[in-house]
Short mmCIF file of C-alpha atoms in Angstrom, two decimals:
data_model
loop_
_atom_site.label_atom_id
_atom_site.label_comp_id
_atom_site.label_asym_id
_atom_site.label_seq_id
_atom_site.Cartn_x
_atom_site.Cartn_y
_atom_site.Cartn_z
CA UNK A 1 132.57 57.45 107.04
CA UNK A 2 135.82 56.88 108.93
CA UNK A 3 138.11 60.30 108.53
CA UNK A 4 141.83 59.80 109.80
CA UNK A 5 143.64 62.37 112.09
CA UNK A 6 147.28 62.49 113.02
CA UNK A 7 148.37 63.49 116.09
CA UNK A 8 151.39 64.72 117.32
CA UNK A 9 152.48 64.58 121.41
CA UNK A 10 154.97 63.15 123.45
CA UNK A 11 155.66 59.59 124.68
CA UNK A 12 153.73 59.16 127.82
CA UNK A 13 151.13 62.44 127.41
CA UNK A 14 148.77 60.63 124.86
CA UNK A 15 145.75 62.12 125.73
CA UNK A 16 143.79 64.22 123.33
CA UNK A 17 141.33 64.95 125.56
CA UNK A 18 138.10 67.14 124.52
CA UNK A 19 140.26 67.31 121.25
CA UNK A 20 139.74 64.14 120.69
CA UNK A 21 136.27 63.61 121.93
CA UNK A 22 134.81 66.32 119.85
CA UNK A 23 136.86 64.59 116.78
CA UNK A 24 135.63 60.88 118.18
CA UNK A 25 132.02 62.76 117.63
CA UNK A 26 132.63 63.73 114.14
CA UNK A 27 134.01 60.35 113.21
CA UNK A 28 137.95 60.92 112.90
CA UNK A 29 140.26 57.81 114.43
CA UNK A 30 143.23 59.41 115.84
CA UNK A 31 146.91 58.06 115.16
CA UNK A 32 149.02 59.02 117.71
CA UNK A 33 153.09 59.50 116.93
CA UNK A 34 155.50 60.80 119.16
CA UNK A 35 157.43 63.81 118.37
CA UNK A 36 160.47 62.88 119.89
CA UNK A 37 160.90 60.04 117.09
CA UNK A 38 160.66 62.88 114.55
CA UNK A 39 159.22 59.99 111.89
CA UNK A 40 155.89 61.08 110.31
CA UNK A 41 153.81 59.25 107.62
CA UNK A 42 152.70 60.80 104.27
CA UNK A 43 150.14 63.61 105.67
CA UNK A 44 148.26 63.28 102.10
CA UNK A 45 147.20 59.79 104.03
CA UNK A 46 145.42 62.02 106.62
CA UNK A 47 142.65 63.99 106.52
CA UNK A 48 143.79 66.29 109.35
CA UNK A 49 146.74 66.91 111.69
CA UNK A 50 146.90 67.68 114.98
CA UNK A 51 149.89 68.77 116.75
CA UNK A 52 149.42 69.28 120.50
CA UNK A 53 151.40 70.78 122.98
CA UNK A 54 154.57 70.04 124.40
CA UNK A 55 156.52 71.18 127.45
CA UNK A 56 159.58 72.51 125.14
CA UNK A 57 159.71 75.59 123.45
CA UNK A 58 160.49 75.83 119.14
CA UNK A 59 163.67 78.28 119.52
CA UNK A 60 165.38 76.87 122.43
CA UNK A 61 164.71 72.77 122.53
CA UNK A 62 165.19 69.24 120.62
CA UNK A 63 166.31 71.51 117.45
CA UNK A 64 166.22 68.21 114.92
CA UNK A 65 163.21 66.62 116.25
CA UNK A 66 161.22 70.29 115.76
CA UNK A 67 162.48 70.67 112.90
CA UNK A 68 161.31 67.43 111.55
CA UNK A 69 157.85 68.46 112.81
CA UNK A 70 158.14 71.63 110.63
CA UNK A 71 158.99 69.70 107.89
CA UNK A 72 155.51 67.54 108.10
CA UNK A 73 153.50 70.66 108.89
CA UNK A 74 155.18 72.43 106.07
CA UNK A 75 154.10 69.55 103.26
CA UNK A 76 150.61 68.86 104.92
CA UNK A 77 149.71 72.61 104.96
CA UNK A 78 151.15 73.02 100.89
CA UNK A 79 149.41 69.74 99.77
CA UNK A 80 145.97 71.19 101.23
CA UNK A 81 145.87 68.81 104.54
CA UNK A 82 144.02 70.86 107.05
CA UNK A 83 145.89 71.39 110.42
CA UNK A 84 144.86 72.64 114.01
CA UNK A 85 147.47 72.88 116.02
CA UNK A 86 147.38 73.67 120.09
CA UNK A 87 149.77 75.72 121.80
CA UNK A 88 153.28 74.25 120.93
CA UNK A 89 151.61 73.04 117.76
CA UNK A 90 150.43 76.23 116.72
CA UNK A 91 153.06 77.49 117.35
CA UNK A 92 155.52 75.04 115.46
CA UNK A 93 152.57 75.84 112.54
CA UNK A 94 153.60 79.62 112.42
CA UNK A 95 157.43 78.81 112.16
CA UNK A 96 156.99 76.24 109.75
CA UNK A 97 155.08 79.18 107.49
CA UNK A 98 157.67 81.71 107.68
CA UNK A 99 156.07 82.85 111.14
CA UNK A 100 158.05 82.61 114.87
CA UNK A 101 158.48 82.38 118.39
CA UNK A 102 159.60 84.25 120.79
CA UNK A 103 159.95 84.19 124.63
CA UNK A 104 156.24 86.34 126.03
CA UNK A 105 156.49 89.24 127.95
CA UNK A 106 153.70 87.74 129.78
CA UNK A 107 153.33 84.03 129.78
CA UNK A 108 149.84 82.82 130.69
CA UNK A 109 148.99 79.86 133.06
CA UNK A 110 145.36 79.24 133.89
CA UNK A 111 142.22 79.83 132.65
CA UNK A 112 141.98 83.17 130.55
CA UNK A 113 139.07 84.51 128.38
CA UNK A 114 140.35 86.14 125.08
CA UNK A 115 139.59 89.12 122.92
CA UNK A 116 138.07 87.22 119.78
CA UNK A 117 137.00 88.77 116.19
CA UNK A 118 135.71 85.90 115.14
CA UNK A 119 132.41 83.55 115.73
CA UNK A 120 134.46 80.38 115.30
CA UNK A 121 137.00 80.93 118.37
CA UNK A 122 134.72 82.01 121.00
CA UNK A 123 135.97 84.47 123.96
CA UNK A 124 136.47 81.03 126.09
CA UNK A 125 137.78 80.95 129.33
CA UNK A 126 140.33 78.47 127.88
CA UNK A 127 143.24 76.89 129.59
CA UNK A 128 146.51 78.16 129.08
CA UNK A 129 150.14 76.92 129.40
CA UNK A 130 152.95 78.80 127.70
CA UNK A 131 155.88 80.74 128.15
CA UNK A 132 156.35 81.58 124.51
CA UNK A 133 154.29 83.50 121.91
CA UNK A 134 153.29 83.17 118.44
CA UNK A 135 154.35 85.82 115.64
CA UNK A 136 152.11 84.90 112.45
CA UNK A 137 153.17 84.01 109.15
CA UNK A 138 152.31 86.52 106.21
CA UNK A 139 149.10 86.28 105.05
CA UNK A 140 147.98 84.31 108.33
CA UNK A 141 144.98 86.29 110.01
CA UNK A 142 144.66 86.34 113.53
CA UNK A 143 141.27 85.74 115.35
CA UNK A 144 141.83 86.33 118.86
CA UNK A 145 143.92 87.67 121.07
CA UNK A 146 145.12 88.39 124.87
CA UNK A 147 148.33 90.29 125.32
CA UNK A 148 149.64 87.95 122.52
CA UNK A 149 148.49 86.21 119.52
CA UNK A 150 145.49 83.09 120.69
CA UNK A 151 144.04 82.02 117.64
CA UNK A 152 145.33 82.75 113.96
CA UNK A 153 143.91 81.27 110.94
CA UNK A 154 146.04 80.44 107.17
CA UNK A 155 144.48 78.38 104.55
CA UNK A 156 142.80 75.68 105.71
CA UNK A 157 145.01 75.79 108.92
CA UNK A 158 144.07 77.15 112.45
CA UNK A 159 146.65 77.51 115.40
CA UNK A 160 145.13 77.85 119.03
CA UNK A 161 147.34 79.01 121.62
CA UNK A 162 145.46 77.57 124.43
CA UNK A 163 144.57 73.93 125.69
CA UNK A 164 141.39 72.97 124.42
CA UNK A 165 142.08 69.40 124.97
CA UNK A 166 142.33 69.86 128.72
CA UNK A 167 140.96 67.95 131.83
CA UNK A 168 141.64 68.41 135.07
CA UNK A 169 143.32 65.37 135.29
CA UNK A 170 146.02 66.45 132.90
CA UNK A 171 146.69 69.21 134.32
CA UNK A 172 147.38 67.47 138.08
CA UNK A 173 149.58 65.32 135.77
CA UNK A 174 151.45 68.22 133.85
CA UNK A 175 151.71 69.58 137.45
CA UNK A 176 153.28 66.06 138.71
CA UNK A 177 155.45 66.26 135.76
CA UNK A 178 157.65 69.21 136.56
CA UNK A 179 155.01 72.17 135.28
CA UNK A 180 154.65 73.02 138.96
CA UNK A 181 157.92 75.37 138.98
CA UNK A 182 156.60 77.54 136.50
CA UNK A 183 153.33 78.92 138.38
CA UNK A 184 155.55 81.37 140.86
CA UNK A 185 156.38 83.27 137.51
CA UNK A 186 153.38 83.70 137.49
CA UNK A 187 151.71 84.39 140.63
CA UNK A 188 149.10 81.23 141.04
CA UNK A 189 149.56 78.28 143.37
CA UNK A 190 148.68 74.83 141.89
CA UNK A 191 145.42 74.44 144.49
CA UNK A 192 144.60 77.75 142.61
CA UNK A 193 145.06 76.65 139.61
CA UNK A 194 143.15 73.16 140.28
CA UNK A 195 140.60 75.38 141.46
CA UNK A 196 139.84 76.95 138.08
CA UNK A 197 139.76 73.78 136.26
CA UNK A 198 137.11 72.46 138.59
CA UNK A 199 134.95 75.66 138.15
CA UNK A 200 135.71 75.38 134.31
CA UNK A 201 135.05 71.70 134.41
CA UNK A 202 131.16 71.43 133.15
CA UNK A 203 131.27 73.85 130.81
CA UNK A 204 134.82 72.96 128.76
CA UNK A 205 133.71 70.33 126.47
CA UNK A 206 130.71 72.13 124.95
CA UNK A 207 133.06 74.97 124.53
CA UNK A 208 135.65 72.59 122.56
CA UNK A 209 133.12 70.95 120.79
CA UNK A 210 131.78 74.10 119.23
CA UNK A 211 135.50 75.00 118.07
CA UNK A 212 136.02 71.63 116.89
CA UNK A 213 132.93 71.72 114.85
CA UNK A 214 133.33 75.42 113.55
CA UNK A 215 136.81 74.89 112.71
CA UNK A 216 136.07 71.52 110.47
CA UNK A 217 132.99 72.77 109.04
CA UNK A 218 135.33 75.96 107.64
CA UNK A 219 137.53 73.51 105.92
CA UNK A 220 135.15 70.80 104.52
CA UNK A 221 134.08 71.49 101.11
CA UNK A 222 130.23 72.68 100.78
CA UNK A 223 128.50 70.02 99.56
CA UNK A 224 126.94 70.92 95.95
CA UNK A 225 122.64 70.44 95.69
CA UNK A 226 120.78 69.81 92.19
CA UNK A 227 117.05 71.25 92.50
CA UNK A 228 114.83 69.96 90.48
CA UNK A 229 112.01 72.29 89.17
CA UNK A 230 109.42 73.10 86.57
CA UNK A 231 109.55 73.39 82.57
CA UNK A 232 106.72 75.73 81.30
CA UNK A 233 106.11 77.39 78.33
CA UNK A 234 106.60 80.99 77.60
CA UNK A 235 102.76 81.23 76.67
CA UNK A 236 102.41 81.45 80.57
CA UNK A 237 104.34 84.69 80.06
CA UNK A 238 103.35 85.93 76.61
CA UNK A 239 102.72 89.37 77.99
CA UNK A 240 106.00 89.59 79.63
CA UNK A 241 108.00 89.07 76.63
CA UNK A 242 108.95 90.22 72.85
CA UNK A 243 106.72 87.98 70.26
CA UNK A 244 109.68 86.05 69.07
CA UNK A 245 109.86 84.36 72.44
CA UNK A 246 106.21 82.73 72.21
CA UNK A 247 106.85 79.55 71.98
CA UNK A 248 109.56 78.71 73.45
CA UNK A 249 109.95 77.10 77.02
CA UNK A 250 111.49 78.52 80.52
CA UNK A 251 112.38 76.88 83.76
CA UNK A 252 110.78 77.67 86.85
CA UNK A 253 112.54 77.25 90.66
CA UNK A 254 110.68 78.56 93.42
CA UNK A 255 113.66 81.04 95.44
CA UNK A 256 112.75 79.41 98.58
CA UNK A 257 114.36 75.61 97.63
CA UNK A 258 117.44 77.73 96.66
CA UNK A 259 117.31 79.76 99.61
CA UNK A 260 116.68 77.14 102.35
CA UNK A 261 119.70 75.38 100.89
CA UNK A 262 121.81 77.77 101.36
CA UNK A 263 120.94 79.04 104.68
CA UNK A 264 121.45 75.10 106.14
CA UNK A 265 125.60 75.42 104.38
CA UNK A 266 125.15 73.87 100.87
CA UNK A 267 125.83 75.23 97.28
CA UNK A 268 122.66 75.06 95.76
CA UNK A 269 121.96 74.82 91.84
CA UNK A 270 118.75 74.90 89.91
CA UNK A 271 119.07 71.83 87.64
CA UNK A 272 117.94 71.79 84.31
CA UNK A 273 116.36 68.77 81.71
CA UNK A 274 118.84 69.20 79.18
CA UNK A 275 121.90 67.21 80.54
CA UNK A 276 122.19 63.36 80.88
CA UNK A 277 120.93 62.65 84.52
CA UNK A 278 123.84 59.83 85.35
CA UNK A 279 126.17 62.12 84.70
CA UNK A 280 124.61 64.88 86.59
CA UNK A 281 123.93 63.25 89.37
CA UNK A 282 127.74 61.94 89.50
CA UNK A 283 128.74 65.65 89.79
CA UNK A 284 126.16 66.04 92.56
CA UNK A 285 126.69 65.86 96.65
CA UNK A 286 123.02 66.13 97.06
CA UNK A 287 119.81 66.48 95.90
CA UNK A 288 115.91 68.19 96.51
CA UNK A 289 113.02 66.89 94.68
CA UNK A 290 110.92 69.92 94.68
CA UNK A 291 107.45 70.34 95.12
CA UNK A 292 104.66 71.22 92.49
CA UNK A 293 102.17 69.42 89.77
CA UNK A 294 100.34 66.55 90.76
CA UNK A 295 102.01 63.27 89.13
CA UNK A 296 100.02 61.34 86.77
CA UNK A 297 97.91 58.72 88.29
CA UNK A 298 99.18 56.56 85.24
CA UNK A 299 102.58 55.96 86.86
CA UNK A 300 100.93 54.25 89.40
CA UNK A 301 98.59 52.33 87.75
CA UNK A 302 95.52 54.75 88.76
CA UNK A 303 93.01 56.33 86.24
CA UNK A 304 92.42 59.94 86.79
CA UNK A 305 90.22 61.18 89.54
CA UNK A 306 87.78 64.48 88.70
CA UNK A 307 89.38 66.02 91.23
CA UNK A 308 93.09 65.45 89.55
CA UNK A 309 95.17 68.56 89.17
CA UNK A 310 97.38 70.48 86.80
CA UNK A 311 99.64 67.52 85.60
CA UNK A 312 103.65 67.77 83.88
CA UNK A 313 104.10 64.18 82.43
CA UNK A 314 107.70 65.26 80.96
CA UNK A 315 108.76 66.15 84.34
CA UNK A 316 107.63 62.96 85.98
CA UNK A 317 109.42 60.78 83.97
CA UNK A 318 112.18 63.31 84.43
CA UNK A 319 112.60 63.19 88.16
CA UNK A 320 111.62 59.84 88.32
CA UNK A 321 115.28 59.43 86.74
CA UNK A 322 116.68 61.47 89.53
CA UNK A 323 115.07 59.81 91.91
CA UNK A 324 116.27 56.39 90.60
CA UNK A 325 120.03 57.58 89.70
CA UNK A 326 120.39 58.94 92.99
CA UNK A 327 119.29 56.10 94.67
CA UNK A 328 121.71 53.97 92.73
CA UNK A 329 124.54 56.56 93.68
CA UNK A 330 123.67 56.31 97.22
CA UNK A 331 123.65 60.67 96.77
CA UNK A 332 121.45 61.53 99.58
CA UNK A 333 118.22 62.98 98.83
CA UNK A 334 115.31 64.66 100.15
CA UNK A 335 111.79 64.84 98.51
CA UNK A 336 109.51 67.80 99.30
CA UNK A 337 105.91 67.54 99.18
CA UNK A 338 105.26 66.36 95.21
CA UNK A 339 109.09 64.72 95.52
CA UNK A 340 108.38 62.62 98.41
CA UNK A 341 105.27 60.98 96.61
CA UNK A 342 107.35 60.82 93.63
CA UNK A 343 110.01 59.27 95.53
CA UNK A 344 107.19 56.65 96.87
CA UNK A 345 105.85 55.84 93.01
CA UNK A 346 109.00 55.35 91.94
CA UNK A 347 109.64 52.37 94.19
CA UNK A 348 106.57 51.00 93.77
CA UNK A 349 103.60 52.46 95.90
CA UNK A 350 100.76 54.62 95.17
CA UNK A 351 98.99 57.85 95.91
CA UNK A 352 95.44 59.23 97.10
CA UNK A 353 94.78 61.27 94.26
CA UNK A 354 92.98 63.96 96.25
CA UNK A 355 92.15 64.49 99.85
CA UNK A 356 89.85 67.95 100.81
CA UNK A 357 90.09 71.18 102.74
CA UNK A 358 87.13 69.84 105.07
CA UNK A 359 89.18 66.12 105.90
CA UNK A 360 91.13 65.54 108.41
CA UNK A 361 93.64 68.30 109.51
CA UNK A 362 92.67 69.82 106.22
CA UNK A 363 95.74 69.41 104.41
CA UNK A 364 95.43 71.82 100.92
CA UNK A 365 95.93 75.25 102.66
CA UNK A 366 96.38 76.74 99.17
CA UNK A 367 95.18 80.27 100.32
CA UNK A 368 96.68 80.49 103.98
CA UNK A 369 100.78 82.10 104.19
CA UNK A 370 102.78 78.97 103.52
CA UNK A 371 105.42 79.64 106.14
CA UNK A 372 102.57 79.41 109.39
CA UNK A 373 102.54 75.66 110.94
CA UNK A 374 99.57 74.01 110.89
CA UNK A 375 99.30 70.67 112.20
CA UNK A 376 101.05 67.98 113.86
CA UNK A 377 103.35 65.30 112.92
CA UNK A 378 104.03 62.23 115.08
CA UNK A 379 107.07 60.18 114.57
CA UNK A 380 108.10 56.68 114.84
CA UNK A 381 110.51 55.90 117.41
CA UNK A 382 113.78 54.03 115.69
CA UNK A 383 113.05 56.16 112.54
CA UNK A 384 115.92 58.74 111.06
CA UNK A 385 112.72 61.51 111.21
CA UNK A 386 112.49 60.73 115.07
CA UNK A 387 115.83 60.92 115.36
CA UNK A 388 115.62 64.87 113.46
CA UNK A 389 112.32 65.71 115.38
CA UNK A 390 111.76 63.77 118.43
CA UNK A 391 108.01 62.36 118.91
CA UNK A 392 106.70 65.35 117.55
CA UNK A 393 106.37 68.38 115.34
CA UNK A 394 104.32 71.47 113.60
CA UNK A 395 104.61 71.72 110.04
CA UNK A 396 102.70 73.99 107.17
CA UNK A 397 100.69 71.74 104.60
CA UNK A 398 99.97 72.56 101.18
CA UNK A 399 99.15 69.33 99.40
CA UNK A 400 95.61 67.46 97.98
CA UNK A 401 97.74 64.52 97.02
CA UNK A 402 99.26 61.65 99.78
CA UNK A 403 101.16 58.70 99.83
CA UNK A 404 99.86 55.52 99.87
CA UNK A 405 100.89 51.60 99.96
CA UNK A 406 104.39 52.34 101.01
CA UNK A 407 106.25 49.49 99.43
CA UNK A 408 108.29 46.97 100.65
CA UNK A 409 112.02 48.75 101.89
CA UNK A 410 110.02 52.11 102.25
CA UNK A 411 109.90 53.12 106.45
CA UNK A 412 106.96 55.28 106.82
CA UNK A 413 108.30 57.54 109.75
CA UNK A 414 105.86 60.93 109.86
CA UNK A 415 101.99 60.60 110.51
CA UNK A 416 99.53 63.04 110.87
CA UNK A 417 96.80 62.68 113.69
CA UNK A 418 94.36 62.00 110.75
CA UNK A 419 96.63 58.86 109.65
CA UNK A 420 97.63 60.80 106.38
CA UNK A 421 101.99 59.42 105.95
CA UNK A 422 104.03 62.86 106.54
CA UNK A 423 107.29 61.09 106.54
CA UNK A 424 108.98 58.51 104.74
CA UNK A 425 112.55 57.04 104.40
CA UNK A 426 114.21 54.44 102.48
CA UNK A 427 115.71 51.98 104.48
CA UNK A 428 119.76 51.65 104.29
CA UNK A 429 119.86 54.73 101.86
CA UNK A 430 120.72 58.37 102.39
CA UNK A 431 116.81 58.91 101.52
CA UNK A 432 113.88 61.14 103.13
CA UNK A 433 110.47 62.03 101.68
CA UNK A 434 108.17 65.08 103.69
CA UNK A 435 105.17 65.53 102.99
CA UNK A 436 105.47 69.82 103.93
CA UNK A 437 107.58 72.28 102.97
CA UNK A 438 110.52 72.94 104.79
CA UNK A 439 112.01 75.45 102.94
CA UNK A 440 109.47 77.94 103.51
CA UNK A 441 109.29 77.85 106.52
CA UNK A 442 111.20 80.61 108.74
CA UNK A 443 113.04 78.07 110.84
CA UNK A 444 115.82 75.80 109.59
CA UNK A 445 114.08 72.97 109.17
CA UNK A 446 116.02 69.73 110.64
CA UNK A 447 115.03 67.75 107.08
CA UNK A 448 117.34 70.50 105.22
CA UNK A 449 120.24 69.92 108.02
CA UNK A 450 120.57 66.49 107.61
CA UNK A 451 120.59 66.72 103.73
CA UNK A 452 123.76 68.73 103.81
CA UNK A 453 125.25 66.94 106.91
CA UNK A 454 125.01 63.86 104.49
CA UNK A 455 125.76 65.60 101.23
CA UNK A 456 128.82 67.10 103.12
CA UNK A 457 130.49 63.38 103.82
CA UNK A 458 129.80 62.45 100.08
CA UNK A 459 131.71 66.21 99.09
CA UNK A 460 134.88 65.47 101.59
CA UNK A 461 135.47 61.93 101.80
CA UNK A 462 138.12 60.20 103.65
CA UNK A 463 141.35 60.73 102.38
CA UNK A 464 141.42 56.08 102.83
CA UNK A 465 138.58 56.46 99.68
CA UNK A 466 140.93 59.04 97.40
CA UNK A 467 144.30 58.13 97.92
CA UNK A 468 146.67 56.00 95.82
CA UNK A 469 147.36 52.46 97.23
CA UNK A 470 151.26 52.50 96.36
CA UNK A 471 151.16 55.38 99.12
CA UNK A 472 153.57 54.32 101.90
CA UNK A 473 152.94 55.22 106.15
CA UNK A 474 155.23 54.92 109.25
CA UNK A 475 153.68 56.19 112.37
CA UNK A 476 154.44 54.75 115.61
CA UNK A 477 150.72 54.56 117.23
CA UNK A 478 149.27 54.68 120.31
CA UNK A 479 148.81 50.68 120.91
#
């Protein structure tokens, strides 16, 4: 999904740089307007703003055109509309928060590594180009420093006093443009300075790709996870609990699906039986098909095997309705183990009802530690499971039950070396079956990643999708 970012230079220096490239990445379309114009659109149109840097400073130049700025950066920042600005533009974010500028004791030219308290703004070196320095609103906390403020943070706002946008290229051109006269002030020749930003060159946009990340991760919403999980009776516990509770029921999560959640950046919730599943799911940015019972050979069209397993009918048909709603939604989901054959009998294919320790790469490890990888996985090339795995992988088994007769639609993407499917995916949808179990085992698993990258687009969509169509934009654009 297509996010929209303004951003805010000068006529003639329209080059967001690594910015940009790192935004390109996360799919934001930048539209450039010129601060010199001093005409913004609605920011409630955008999803983020960027001011960049400029070659005035907020207390002494253009007085009506920065204050026009201030204005936008002022009603973006109220309404919610994240905002990162760079140098200049942090700095024009402080003043328009009650914050200011001032001229810098020490004004900083080349590239400087910071004093950071914070894992998002990392100690750099980053580029730097300024003569003034930030003072920080109230409430604004500030995440790195040098001899003056370098990074501050307020609301869903971050201000950066440094250039992570920068090339070489614009420097020579900032250089070109008049920005030699201010290196004697500071003691560096522009061959020095060149110099840096060729040794800085290979590392930089790693470096501003990791901010750019952090810092839009921080303000996207976390995405919110249904769980789907077990419905026993208390019988199972009758010696845990007062007679009166007998015969009634309890649900049962394992911590782990919870857990593993979690740990990859979503909200998980255990969901329960008891509330109508279209509307549930509508409330939901993702969801996990848990493992468990084996499902009844019935759905399939299968009598029972002798070697058929504990079965919960009233939870098939349950998740079955998950599985189809969420589909229909387009709400990304993963099934685990039991959810990715459920997943598979639900759009029409079947399962082996029961495959033993002694085949293959023995598959039912029911008394070995869950978390220990056990056997391989080879993936398709083209699939979405290549594209979280590569050719191949190690994962922990603990199944007796396997897909089979993948329907039509169904892309059967994970295979073990004994030719039992591992892997499956629904083809156009946000949809992945596994055959192991992920969450248990000690290393983020890539399956759980991609669930809440996906889930996370469905939580924060563009601002296009949400906002009114009687909403009016000027911008003059780049092109």
């Amino acid at each position: 999904m297509t996010k929209r970012a303004l951003a805010i230079a000068h006529h003639g220096d329209y080059d967001p740089g690594l910015v940009g490239d790192a935004l390109n990445e996360l799919g934001y379309e930048l539209t450039m307007v010129a601060r010199e114009d001093g005409v913004y659109p609605d920011p409630r149109t955008f999803d983020l703003i960027v001011p960049f840097g400029s070659a005035w400073s907020v207390p002494l130049d253009h007085a009506q055109a920065v204050a026009a700025e201030q204005v936008l950066l002022r009603a973006a920042h109220n309404h919610g509309v994240p905002i990162f600005g760079v140098c200049f533009g942090a700095q024009q974010l402080a003043a328009s928060l009650g914050g200011s500028v001032r001229r810098s004791a020490t004004p900083e030219i080349g590239w400087v590594s910071i004093d950071s308290t914070n894992d998002a703004v990392s100690a750099g070196p980053w580029f730097q180009f300024h003569l003034d320095e930030i003072v920080v609103p109230d409430g604004a906390d500030v995440l790195a420093t040098t001899s003056c403020v370098q990074a501050f943070r307020i609301g869903r706002s971050l201000g950066v006093q440094f250039h992570p946008e920068i090339s070489r290229d614009t420097v020579a051109r900032w250089l070109e443009q008049g920005g030699h006269a201010y290196l004697p002030g500071v003691g560096i020749t522009a061959p020095e300075l060149l110099a840096q930003c060729d040794a800085n060159n290979a590392a930089a946009p790693a470096r501003t790709s990791a901010l750019i990340r952090s810092y839009i991760r921080s303000v996207s919403r976390r995405p919110l996870i249904g769980i789907t999980g077990r419905r026993w009776p208390t019988s199972r516990l009758a010696d845990h609990l007062v007679p009166a509770m007998h015969d009634a029921e309890f649900d049962l999560h394992f911590t782990e699906y919870p857990a593993a959640v979690a740990r990859a950046g979503g909200l998980p919730v255990e969901l329960a039986r008891d509330a109508p599943v279209a509307e549930l799911l509508e409330r939901l940015d993702g969801v996990v098909v848990s493992g468990g019972a084996d499902v009844d050979p019935s759905l399939y069209g299968a009598t029972p095997d002798e070697n058929l397993g504990y079965l919960e009918p009233e939870r098939d048909l349950w998740e079955l309705e998950v599985i189809a709603h969420a589909i229909r939604l387009n709400v990304p989901l993963l099934g685990i183990c039991r959810g990715a054959q459920l997943i598979n009998v639900h759009l029409g294919g079947t399962l082996v009802q029961h495959v033993g320790r002694d085949e293959g790469v023995g598959h039912p490890r029911f008394s070995e530690p869950r978390d220990v990888p056990c056997h391989l996985v080879r993936f398709v090339e083209g699939t979405l499971a290549y594209e979280l795995y590569g050719h191949e992988a190690i994962v922990n088994s603990l199944h007796h039950q396997t897909i089979s007769d993948p329907p039509a639609g169904v892309v059967v993407s994970g295979v073990a070396p004994d030719g039992v499917i591992e892997a499956i995916e629904l083809r156009g949808r946000p949809v992945l079956g596994v055959q192991w179990h992920p969450e248990m085992l000690t290393v983020l698993d890539p399956s759980l990643v991609w669930l809440i990258e996906q889930a996370t687009q469905r939580a924060n969509p563009p601002v296009s999708e949400l906002a009114p169509n009687n909403q009016e934009s000027r911008s003059v654009t780049n092109g």
